[in-house]
Coordinates of C-alpha atoms in Angstrom, one line a residue:
X1 CA 52.1 22.2 130.2
X2 CA 52.7 21.0 133.8
X3 CA 49.7 20.6 136.3
X4 CA 49.0 23.8 138.3
X5 CA 49.4 23.1 142.0
X6 CA 46.3 23.1 144.3
X7 CA 46.7 23.5 148.2
X8 CA 45.7 19.8 148.5
X9 CA 48.2 18.6 146.0
X10 CA 50.9 20.7 147.7
X11 CA 50.0 19.3 151.1
X12 CA 50.0 15.8 149.7
X13 CA 53.4 16.1 148.0
X14 CA 55.2 18.1 150.7
X15 CA 53.3 17.8 153.8
X16 CA 53.0 21.6 154.3
X17 CA 50.0 23.9 153.6
X18 CA 46.3 23.3 153.8
X19 CA 43.5 21.4 152.2
X20 CA 41.6 22.9 149.3
X21 CA 41.4 23.0 145.6
X22 CA 42.3 26.7 145.2
X23 CA 45.8 27.3 143.8
X24 CA 48.4 29.2 146.0
X25 CA 50.7 31.8 144.6
X26 CA 54.5 31.8 144.6
X27 CA 54.4 34.2 147.6
X28 CA 51.9 32.1 149.6
X29 CA 54.1 29.0 149.0
X30 CA 57.4 30.6 150.0
X31 CA 55.6 32.0 153.1
X32 CA 55.0 28.5 154.3
X33 CA 57.1 27.7 157.6
X34 CA 59.2 24.5 157.6
X35 CA 58.4 21.9 160.4
X36 CA 60.8 19.9 162.5
X37 CA 64.5 20.0 163.0
X38 CA 67.4 17.8 162.0
X39 CA 66.4 14.6 160.1
X40 CA 62.7 15.5 161.0
X41 CA 63.0 18.7 159.1
X42 CA 60.4 19.2 156.2
X43 CA 60.5 22.4 154.1
X44 CA 59.4 23.6 150.7
X45 CA 61.6 25.0 147.8
X46 CA 60.7 26.1 144.2
X47 CA 62.7 25.2 141.2
X48 CA 62.5 27.7 138.3
X49 CA 61.4 30.2 141.0
X50 CA 62.6 33.1 138.9
X51 CA 60.1 32.4 136.2
X52 CA 57.1 33.1 138.4
X53 CA 55.9 36.4 139.7
X54 CA 54.9 36.6 143.5
X55 CA 51.2 36.6 142.6
X56 CA 51.4 33.9 140.0
X57 CA 50.4 30.1 140.6
X58 CA 53.2 27.4 140.4
X59 CA 53.3 24.1 138.6
X60 CA 53.2 21.1 140.9
X61 CA 56.3 19.7 139.3
X62 CA 58.4 22.8 140.4
X63 CA 57.3 22.3 144.1
X64 CA 59.8 20.2 146.1
X65 CA 59.7 18.7 149.6
X66 CA 63.0 19.6 151.3
X67 CA 64.5 17.0 153.9
X68 CA 68.1 16.4 155.3
X69 CA 70.1 13.2 156.3
X70 CA 72.9 13.7 158.9
X71 CA 76.3 11.8 159.2
X72 CA 78.3 12.1 162.5
X73 CA 81.1 9.7 162.9
X74 CA 84.7 9.4 164.4
X75 CA 87.7 7.6 162.9
X76 CA 89.3 7.2 166.5
X77 CA 87.3 7.2 170.0
X78 CA 90.2 5.9 172.2
X79 CA 93.4 8.0 172.8
X80 CA 96.4 7.3 175.2
X81 CA 99.0 9.8 176.4
X82 CA 102.5 9.2 177.9
X83 CA 103.2 10.6 181.3
X84 CA 105.3 13.4 180.1
X85 CA 102.3 14.7 178.1
X86 CA 102.1 15.8 174.5
X87 CA 100.0 14.4 171.6
X88 CA 97.9 11.3 171.9
X89 CA 98.2 8.0 170.0
X90 CA 96.3 7.9 167.7
X91 CA 96.7 11.6 167.0
X92 CA 93.3 12.7 165.7
X93 CA 89.7 11.9 166.5
X94 CA 88.8 12.3 162.8
X95 CA 85.3 13.6 163.2
X96 CA 82.9 13.8 160.1
X97 CA 79.9 16.0 160.6
X98 CA 77.8 16.6 157.4
X99 CA 74.3 16.8 156.1
X100 CA 72.8 16.0 152.7
X101 CA 69.9 17.9 151.2
X102 CA 67.1 16.0 149.5
X103 CA 64.4 17.2 147.1
X104 CA 61.5 14.7 147.1
X105 CA 63.9 12.1 148.4
X106 CA 66.6 12.8 145.7
X107 CA 70.0 14.1 146.8
X108 CA 70.9 17.7 145.8
X109 CA 74.5 18.7 145.2
X110 CA 77.1 17.8 147.8
X111 CA 77.0 17.3 151.4
X112 CA 77.8 20.3 153.7
X113 CA 79.7 20.5 157.1
X114 CA 77.5 20.9 160.1
X115 CA 78.8 22.3 163.4
X116 CA 79.2 20.3 166.5
X117 CA 80.0 20.8 170.2
X118 CA 82.0 18.8 172.8
X119 CA 81.7 18.5 176.5
X120 CA 84.3 20.5 178.5
X121 CA 87.9 18.9 178.7
X122 CA 89.7 18.5 182.1
X123 CA 92.5 21.1 182.7
X124 CA 95.2 18.5 181.9
X125 CA 93.8 18.0 178.4
X126 CA 93.3 20.4 175.4
X127 CA 92.8 20.3 171.6
X128 CA 95.9 21.0 169.3
X129 CA 95.6 23.7 166.8
X130 CA 98.5 22.1 164.8
X131 CA 97.4 18.6 164.3
X132 CA 93.6 19.1 165.1
X133 CA 94.2 16.2 167.7
X134 CA 94.6 16.4 171.5
X135 CA 97.6 17.4 173.8
X136 CA 97.9 16.4 177.5
X137 CA 99.9 18.3 180.1
X138 CA 102.4 16.3 182.0
X139 CA 101.1 13.9 184.7
X140 CA 103.3 14.3 187.8
X141 CA 101.3 12.0 189.9
X142 CA 102.3 8.4 190.5
X143 CA 98.9 7.1 189.3
X144 CA 97.3 7.2 185.8
X145 CA 94.2 9.4 184.9
X146 CA 91.5 9.2 182.4
X147 CA 88.5 11.3 180.9
X148 CA 85.6 10.7 178.5
X149 CA 84.3 13.5 176.2
X150 CA 81.0 13.4 174.3
X151 CA 80.4 15.4 171.1
X152 CA 77.0 16.5 170.0
X153 CA 76.2 17.4 166.3
X154 CA 74.3 20.6 165.9
X155 CA 70.8 20.3 164.4
X156 CA 70.6 16.5 164.5
X157 CA 71.6 15.8 168.2
X158 CA 73.7 12.8 167.2
X159 CA 76.6 12.0 169.6
X160 CA 80.0 10.4 169.6
X161 CA 82.0 9.7 172.7
X162 CA 85.9 9.5 173.1
X163 CA 88.0 8.2 176.1
X164 CA 91.4 9.7 177.1
X165 CA 94.0 7.8 179.2
X166 CA 97.3 9.1 180.6
X167 CA 100.0 6.9 182.2
X168 CA 101.5 7.7 185.8
X169 CA 104.8 9.5 186.3
X170 CA 108.0 7.7 186.7
X171 CA 110.4 8.5 189.6
X172 CA 114.3 8.9 190.1
X173 CA 117.0 11.1 191.7
X174 CA 119.8 13.4 190.5
X175 CA 122.6 15.5 192.0
X176 CA 123.7 19.1 191.2
X177 CA 127.3 20.3 191.7
X178 CA 128.7 23.3 190.0
X179 CA 130.8 26.2 190.8
X180 CA 130.9 29.6 188.8
X181 CA 133.5 30.7 187.7
X182 CA 136.0 28.0 187.7
X183 CA 138.8 30.4 186.8
X184 CA 139.6 33.9 188.0
X185 CA 142.0 36.4 186.7
X186 CA 143.3 39.4 188.8
X187 CA 145.0 42.5 187.7
X188 CA 148.4 43.6 188.8
X189 CA 146.9 45.5 191.8
X190 CA 145.1 42.5 193.0
X191 CA 141.7 42.4 194.7
X192 CA 139.0 40.1 196.0
X193 CA 136.5 38.2 193.9
X194 CA 133.7 35.8 194.7
X195 CA 132.3 32.6 193.3
X196 CA 128.9 30.9 193.6
X197 CA 128.3 27.2 194.4
X198 CA 125.4 25.1 193.4
X199 CA 125.2 21.9 195.6
X200 CA 122.0 19.9 196.0
X201 CA 120.1 16.6 195.3
X202 CA 116.8 16.6 193.3
X203 CA 114.0 14.1 192.9
X204 CA 113.1 13.4 189.2
X205 CA 109.5 12.5 188.0
X206 CA 109.3 11.7 184.3
X207 CA 113.0 12.4 184.0
X208 CA 112.9 16.0 185.2
X209 CA 112.9 17.9 188.5
X210 CA 110.1 17.5 190.9
X211 CA 109.7 19.3 194.2
X212 CA 112.4 21.5 196.0
X213 CA 116.1 20.8 195.8
X214 CA 117.9 19.6 199.0
X215 CA 121.1 21.5 199.7
X216 CA 124.4 19.6 200.3
X217 CA 127.4 21.1 202.1
X218 CA 131.0 21.3 200.8
X219 CA 134.7 21.9 202.0
X220 CA 137.3 24.3 200.9
X221 CA 141.2 24.1 200.4
X222 CA 143.5 27.1 199.3
X223 CA 146.9 26.7 197.5
X224 CA 149.7 29.0 195.9
X225 CA 149.1 32.8 196.1
X226 CA 145.4 32.9 196.9
X227 CA 143.7 33.5 200.4
X228 CA 140.2 33.8 201.7
X229 CA 137.3 31.9 203.1
X230 CA 133.6 31.1 202.3
X231 CA 133.0 32.3 198.6
X232 CA 135.7 35.0 198.5
X233 CA 139.1 34.7 196.9
X234 CA 141.9 37.3 197.4
X235 CA 145.0 38.0 195.6
X236 CA 147.3 40.8 196.9
X237 CA 149.0 43.5 194.9
X238 CA 151.5 41.9 192.4
X239 CA 154.8 43.8 192.6
X240 CA 156.6 41.6 190.3
X241 CA 156.8 41.8 186.5
X242 CA 155.7 38.2 186.0
X243 CA 152.5 36.5 186.5
X244 CA 151.5 34.4 189.5
X245 CA 148.7 31.8 190.2
X246 CA 147.0 29.7 192.9
X247 CA 143.9 27.4 193.3
X248 CA 140.7 26.9 195.5
X249 CA 139.6 23.2 195.7
X250 CA 135.9 22.5 196.7
X251 CA 134.7 19.0 197.8
X252 CA 131.0 18.1 197.7
X253 CA 129.7 16.1 200.7
X254 CA 128.2 12.7 200.1
X255 CA 129.5 12.5 196.5
X256 CA 133.0 13.6 197.2
X257 CA 133.1 15.3 193.9
X258 CA 135.7 18.0 193.5
X259 CA 135.8 21.4 191.6
X260 CA 139.0 23.5 191.2
X261 CA 139.0 27.2 190.8
X262 CA 142.2 28.3 189.0
X263 CA 143.4 31.8 189.8
X264 CA 146.0 33.8 187.8
X265 CA 147.3 37.3 188.3
X266 CA 148.8 39.6 185.4
X267 CA 151.9 41.7 185.5
X268 CA 151.9 45.4 184.8
X269 CA 149.1 46.6 182.3
X270 CA 147.8 49.6 180.4
X271 CA 144.5 51.2 181.3
X272 CA 142.5 53.8 179.3
X273 CA 140.3 56.5 180.0
X274 CA 136.8 57.0 178.6
X275 CA 136.6 58.5 175.2
X276 CA 135.6 62.2 174.6
X277 CA 134.1 63.1 171.3
X278 CA 132.3 66.1 169.6
X279 CA 131.1 67.3 166.3
X280 CA 130.0 65.2 163.3
X281 CA 127.4 65.8 160.6
X282 CA 124.8 64.0 158.5
X283 CA 123.9 65.1 154.9
X284 CA 120.2 66.1 154.4
X285 CA 117.5 63.6 153.3
X286 CA 116.2 65.0 150.0
X287 CA 112.5 66.1 149.8
X288 CA 111.7 63.0 147.7
X289 CA 112.6 60.9 150.7
X290 CA 115.2 58.5 151.7
X291 CA 117.3 57.4 154.7
X292 CA 120.6 58.1 156.3
X293 CA 122.7 55.4 158.2
X294 CA 126.2 57.0 158.6
X295 CA 127.8 60.3 159.2
X296 CA 129.0 62.4 156.3
X297 CA 131.6 64.1 158.5
X298 CA 133.2 62.0 161.4
X299 CA 133.3 63.5 164.9
X300 CA 136.7 64.3 166.4
X301 CA 137.7 62.2 169.6
X302 CA 140.5 61.7 172.1
X303 CA 141.6 59.0 174.8
X304 CA 144.2 59.2 177.5
X305 CA 146.0 56.1 178.9
X306 CA 148.2 55.0 181.7
X307 CA 149.6 52.0 183.6
X308 CA 148.1 49.7 186.3
X309 CA 144.8 51.4 186.7
X310 CA 145.9 55.0 186.0
X311 CA 144.4 56.6 183.0
X312 CA 146.8 59.3 182.5
X313 CA 150.6 59.8 182.0
X314 CA 150.9 57.4 179.0
X315 CA 149.7 59.8 176.2
X316 CA 146.6 60.7 174.2
X317 CA 145.1 58.7 171.3
X318 CA 143.2 60.5 168.5
X319 CA 142.9 57.9 165.8
X320 CA 142.2 54.2 165.2
X321 CA 138.6 54.0 166.6
X322 CA 135.9 51.9 164.9
X323 CA 132.3 53.1 164.7
X324 CA 129.1 51.6 164.7
X325 CA 125.6 53.1 164.0
X326 CA 122.2 52.9 165.6
X327 CA 118.8 52.7 163.6
X328 CA 118.9 54.5 160.3
X329 CA 116.8 57.7 160.0
X330 CA 114.2 57.6 157.2
X331 CA 111.7 60.2 155.8
X332 CA 109.1 59.6 153.2
X333 CA 108.4 61.9 150.1
X334 CA 107.0 65.3 151.0
X335 CA 104.8 64.9 147.9
X336 CA 103.1 68.3 147.2
X337 CA 103.4 69.7 150.7
X338 CA 105.6 72.8 150.7
X339 CA 107.8 72.5 153.8
X340 CA 111.0 74.2 155.0
X341 CA 114.2 72.2 156.0
X342 CA 113.2 70.2 159.1
X343 CA 114.7 67.9 161.5
X344 CA 113.3 64.4 161.0
X345 CA 115.5 62.4 163.6
X346 CA 118.8 61.8 165.3
X347 CA 121.5 59.4 164.2
X348 CA 123.7 57.9 166.8
X349 CA 127.2 56.6 166.2
X350 CA 129.1 54.7 168.7
X351 CA 133.0 55.0 168.8
X352 CA 134.9 51.9 170.1
X353 CA 138.6 52.2 171.1
X354 CA 140.6 49.9 173.5
X355 CA 137.5 48.5 175.2
X356 CA 135.8 51.9 175.7
X357 CA 132.8 53.3 173.7
X358 CA 131.4 56.7 173.2
X359 CA 128.0 57.6 171.6
X360 CA 127.6 60.8 169.5
X361 CA 124.2 61.8 168.4
X362 CA 123.8 64.1 165.4
X363 CA 120.6 65.6 164.1
X364 CA 119.2 64.6 160.6
X365 CA 117.3 67.0 158.5
X366 CA 115.0 66.7 155.4
X367 CA 115.7 69.2 152.7
X368 CA 112.9 71.8 151.9
X369 CA 110.3 70.9 149.4
X370 CA 109.6 73.9 147.1
X371 CA 107.3 74.6 144.2
X372 CA 109.4 74.5 141.0
X373 CA 106.8 75.5 138.3
X374 CA 103.9 74.2 136.3
X375 CA 103.5 71.6 133.4
X376 CA 100.4 71.5 131.3
X377 CA 98.2 68.8 129.7
X378 CA 97.0 68.9 126.1
X379 CA 94.3 71.3 124.9
X380 CA 90.9 70.4 124.3
X381 CA 88.4 72.5 122.2
X382 CA 84.6 72.9 122.2
X383 CA 82.4 74.8 119.8
X384 CA 78.6 75.5 120.3
X385 CA 76.2 77.9 118.6
X386 CA 73.2 80.0 119.8
X387 CA 71.3 78.2 117.0
X388 CA 72.2 75.8 114.3
X389 CA 69.7 77.2 111.7
X390 CA 69.3 80.6 110.0
X391 CA 66.2 81.8 108.4
X392 CA 66.0 81.8 104.7
X393 CA 65.5 85.5 104.9
X394 CA 68.9 85.9 106.3
X395 CA 70.2 86.5 109.9
X396 CA 73.0 85.6 112.2
X397 CA 74.1 83.1 115.0
X398 CA 76.5 83.7 117.8
X399 CA 79.4 81.1 118.1
X400 CA 80.7 80.1 121.5
X401 CA 84.3 78.7 121.1
X402 CA 86.3 77.6 124.3
X403 CA 89.6 75.8 124.9
X404 CA 91.1 74.5 128.0
X405 CA 94.0 72.4 129.3
X406 CA 94.9 71.0 132.8
X407 CA 97.7 72.7 134.8
X408 CA 99.9 70.7 137.2
X409 CA 102.1 72.1 140.0
X410 CA 105.5 70.5 140.3
X411 CA 107.8 70.2 143.5
X412 CA 111.4 69.4 144.4
X413 CA 110.1 66.0 145.9
X414 CA 109.4 65.0 142.3
X415 CA 105.6 64.9 143.0
X416 CA 103.0 67.0 141.1
X417 CA 99.3 67.6 141.6
X418 CA 96.4 69.0 139.5
X419 CA 96.2 72.9 140.0
X420 CA 93.3 74.2 138.0
X421 CA 93.4 74.7 134.3
X422 CA 94.2 77.3 131.6
X423 CA 91.7 78.7 129.2
X424 CA 92.1 80.2 125.7
X425 CA 89.9 81.5 122.8
X426 CA 90.2 79.2 119.7
X427 CA 90.4 80.6 116.2
X428 CA 87.3 80.3 114.0
X429 CA 87.2 79.3 110.3
X430 CA 84.6 78.0 107.8
X431 CA 84.7 75.7 104.8
X432 CA 83.8 78.7 102.6
X433 CA 80.2 78.0 101.6
X434 CA 78.8 80.8 99.5
X435 CA 76.2 83.1 101.2
X436 CA 77.8 83.0 104.6
X437 CA 80.3 85.4 106.3
X438 CA 82.1 85.1 109.5
X439 CA 83.0 88.0 111.7
X440 CA 84.5 87.4 115.1
X441 CA 82.1 85.0 116.9
X442 CA 79.1 86.0 114.6
X443 CA 78.2 83.9 111.6
X444 CA 76.0 85.8 109.1
X445 CA 74.0 84.5 106.2
X446 CA 72.4 86.6 103.4
X447 CA 69.0 86.0 102.1
X448 CA 68.7 82.4 100.5
X449 CA 66.9 82.8 97.1
X450 CA 67.1 79.1 96.3
X451 CA 64.5 76.6 97.4
X452 CA 67.3 74.3 98.4
X453 CA 68.9 74.6 101.9
X454 CA 72.6 75.4 102.3
X455 CA 74.9 74.5 105.2
X456 CA 78.3 75.8 106.4
X457 CA 80.7 74.0 108.7
X458 CA 82.4 76.4 111.2
X459 CA 85.8 75.1 112.8
X460 CA 87.3 76.0 116.1
X461 CA 91.1 75.3 116.3
X462 CA 93.6 75.9 119.1
X463 CA 97.1 74.3 119.4
X464 CA 96.2 71.2 117.4
X465 CA 92.8 70.6 119.1
X466 CA 89.6 71.3 117.2
X467 CA 85.7 71.1 117.1
X468 CA 83.2 72.1 114.6
X469 CA 79.5 72.8 114.2
X470 CA 77.3 72.8 111.0
X471 CA 74.9 75.7 110.5
X472 CA 72.0 75.3 108.1
X473 CA 70.0 78.0 106.2
X474 CA 66.7 76.9 104.8
X475 CA 65.7 77.5 101.2
X476 CA 63.0 79.7 100.4
X477 CA 59.8 78.9 102.2
X478 CA 61.6 75.8 103.6
X479 CA 62.3 75.1 107.2
X480 CA 62.9 72.0 109.5
X481 CA 61.3 70.5 112.6
X482 CA 63.7 68.7 114.9
X483 CA 62.8 65.5 116.8
X484 CA 65.0 64.3 119.6
X485 CA 64.0 61.7 122.3
X486 CA 64.9 58.4 123.9
X487 CA 63.0 55.5 122.1
X488 CA 59.9 55.4 124.0
X489 CA 61.1 57.2 127.1
X490 CA 61.0 60.9 126.5
X491 CA 64.0 63.2 127.4
X492 CA 65.6 61.2 130.1
X493 CA 66.6 57.5 130.4
X494 CA 68.8 55.4 132.8
X495 CA 71.3 52.6 132.8
X496 CA 72.1 50.5 136.0
X497 CA 75.5 48.4 136.0
X498 CA 76.2 45.5 138.1
X499 CA 79.2 46.0 140.4
X500 CA 81.2 43.4 138.3
X501 CA 81.0 45.6 135.3
X502 CA 79.1 45.1 132.0
X503 CA 78.0 46.9 128.9
X504 CA 74.5 48.3 128.5
X505 CA 73.0 50.6 125.9
X506 CA 69.9 52.8 125.1
X507 CA 68.7 53.9 121.7
X508 CA 67.4 57.4 120.8
X509 CA 65.4 59.0 117.9
X510 CA 67.4 62.1 116.3
X511 CA 66.0 63.3 112.9
X512 CA 64.7 66.5 111.3
X513 CA 61.8 66.9 108.8
X514 CA 61.6 69.5 106.1
X515 CA 58.7 72.0 106.3
X516 CA 57.7 73.7 103.1
X517 CA 55.4 76.7 103.2
X518 CA 54.5 75.9 106.8
X519 CA 53.6 72.2 106.1
X520 CA 55.8 69.4 107.4
X521 CA 56.8 67.0 104.6
X522 CA 57.8 63.3 104.8
X523 CA 61.4 64.0 104.1
X524 CA 63.4 62.9 107.2
X525 CA 67.1 63.5 107.8
X526 CA 69.4 62.1 110.6
X527 CA 71.0 64.5 113.0
X528 CA 74.3 63.9 114.8
X529 CA 74.7 64.2 118.5
X530 CA 77.4 65.1 120.9
X531 CA 78.2 63.5 124.4
X532 CA 79.2 65.4 127.5
X533 CA 79.6 64.6 131.1
X534 CA 81.0 61.0 130.6
X535 CA 82.5 59.5 133.9
X536 CA 86.0 58.0 134.1
X537 CA 84.8 54.7 135.4
X538 CA 82.6 53.9 132.3
X539 CA 83.3 54.2 128.5
X540 CA 80.3 56.0 127.2
X541 CA 80.2 56.0 123.3
X542 CA 77.6 56.7 120.6
X543 CA 77.2 54.6 117.4
X544 CA 74.4 55.6 115.0
X545 CA 71.2 56.0 117.3
X546 CA 72.7 53.9 120.2
X547 CA 74.4 55.2 123.3
X548 CA 76.6 52.3 125.0
X549 CA 78.0 52.4 128.4
X550 CA 80.8 49.9 129.2
X551 CA 81.4 50.0 133.0
X552 CA 84.7 48.7 134.6
X553 CA 84.4 46.6 137.8
X554 CA 83.5 48.6 140.9
X555 CA 85.8 47.5 143.8
X556 CA 84.7 50.2 146.1
X557 CA 82.1 49.6 149.0
X558 CA 80.0 52.6 147.7
X559 CA 77.8 52.8 144.6
X560 CA 78.7 55.5 141.9
X561 CA 76.7 57.5 139.4
X562 CA 77.0 60.1 136.6
X563 CA 74.7 62.0 134.3
X564 CA 75.7 62.0 130.5
X565 CA 74.2 64.7 128.3
X566 CA 73.4 63.7 124.7
X567 CA 73.1 67.0 122.5
X568 CA 71.6 67.2 119.1
X569 CA 74.1 68.9 117.0
X570 CA 72.0 71.1 114.8
X571 CA 69.1 71.8 117.3
X572 CA 71.0 71.9 120.5
X573 CA 68.3 69.9 122.1
X574 CA 69.5 67.7 125.0
X575 CA 68.7 64.3 126.5
X576 CA 69.9 63.0 129.8
X577 CA 71.2 59.6 130.6
X578 CA 71.6 58.7 134.3
X579 CA 74.3 56.0 134.7
X580 CA 74.7 54.1 138.1
X581 CA 76.7 51.1 139.3
X582 CA 76.3 49.1 142.4
X583 CA 78.8 49.0 145.2
X584 CA 81.2 46.1 145.4
X585 CA 79.9 43.2 147.4
X586 CA 82.4 42.2 150.1
X587 CA 82.1 38.7 151.5
X588 CA 84.1 36.5 153.8
X589 CA 84.6 32.8 153.9
X590 CA 85.1 31.3 157.3
X591 CA 86.6 27.9 157.7
X592 CA 86.4 26.1 161.2
X593 CA 87.7 22.4 161.3
X594 CA 88.2 20.1 164.2
X595 CA 89.7 16.6 163.7

């Protein structure tokens, strides 16, 4: 056996506590407060703590001094950035910030990460979430810039410094010269159109624009069938059946760069009216859910046309249009909700014909959800008796048979739901033991003239399901005393499951003793039991004199419980077993890395 720790021995080994030869308890040791922080931290921990009660003394060998050693280093501490900005070279600082736990100077387990903080970065520098390095904004100044950042490790106060330097901006100039558009097309009736001109010079720093643009002037020359000034181009009405053309030439000042706008005019042309449309339909979405993305019946439509801007006189078009659809209309299953036919949205189809479009919106309905009838589960039968023994002088017991099955309501959506249950009265029969008779739900026994007891088994049957009870009649001057209790725990017992699920059991005592002429004998007979009230989340079974509960894992954030009744078949005596299970434990792991 190891040495029991005294206060003086604890203080000598750990440096915590007080002087004295009295022996502290586990609770007193764990109540000691640690001293110091970082690498000056001194605390106390117990190994084999679970083997001690709070008021028990502790072996000195199980008491340990707790200290920590800290590591805080950086792979790179000097970073440079190009003037254009972006990531540094090298890319990452590569900080390592950990601490190692020691028991009595011996390392315990693996080192763990320790948080740290850094001084504020300037507005031109920030950390990168992609590479865990640093990113600089562009330096538009013609001089370089620099910054030093200090990192401090939490708990220990250790520091690491890093310097950041960015190059000065480069300088150059560029010219802008463009015209939009560089070609124009006019209809047969002519008209006036405009163009836009961009003409400037621009300072560049780091290869891109810096400061405001400086405008440059330009000159204009017309040729061919065009006229106009400034940024306007005019072509008159074309009365011929052939096309015609012209140009506008623009010349930029200083650079003498030229841009030509090519202009053309068409001969006679057809023009079309807007489309008129009506009608159209969409088939209903079924009660089980679905979507509709197209019309089941197309709308009717028409379009008139003419020449050179007139949309009449040429004729009427009623076919050849293409159609595209907007967002499909969807509806989920109505499940067990009874509902009439209901509009669930509008589907839009867009007709396209000769450059014109017309949208037609059609309502979309979901079909009614109706109750279609019931389906049923399997029958279950239960049989109990007012008593499971009859006096040797004769008598009767009342039988209580019952049968039930679950009932489910069905709907046109294809869904169903539990809707109560059906009950029925099972038929009764016996194994034919002499001296017993069955009339309805009454079992009668004549006087038993034998000193031996006799039993009859009564069966309850309905639609393939069954149950039974055994009724015993004592012999002459013979009776039984029934004993039924949890092993050492009376009439109630409990089982508590872990949230992860496990199998636990409790044992019980169930027997009867023969009584002859009013005196209990040593003759002992086992008595079977029934279970009722078993929960769905635990498999509760009985084997011999043991009730076992096998609980599945609880993934809910609330605990659950049930009470199972154990009934002694012959006596009808009952024991209760309270079964509980812890709620699921939800935890989160947080990860935060820098460098």
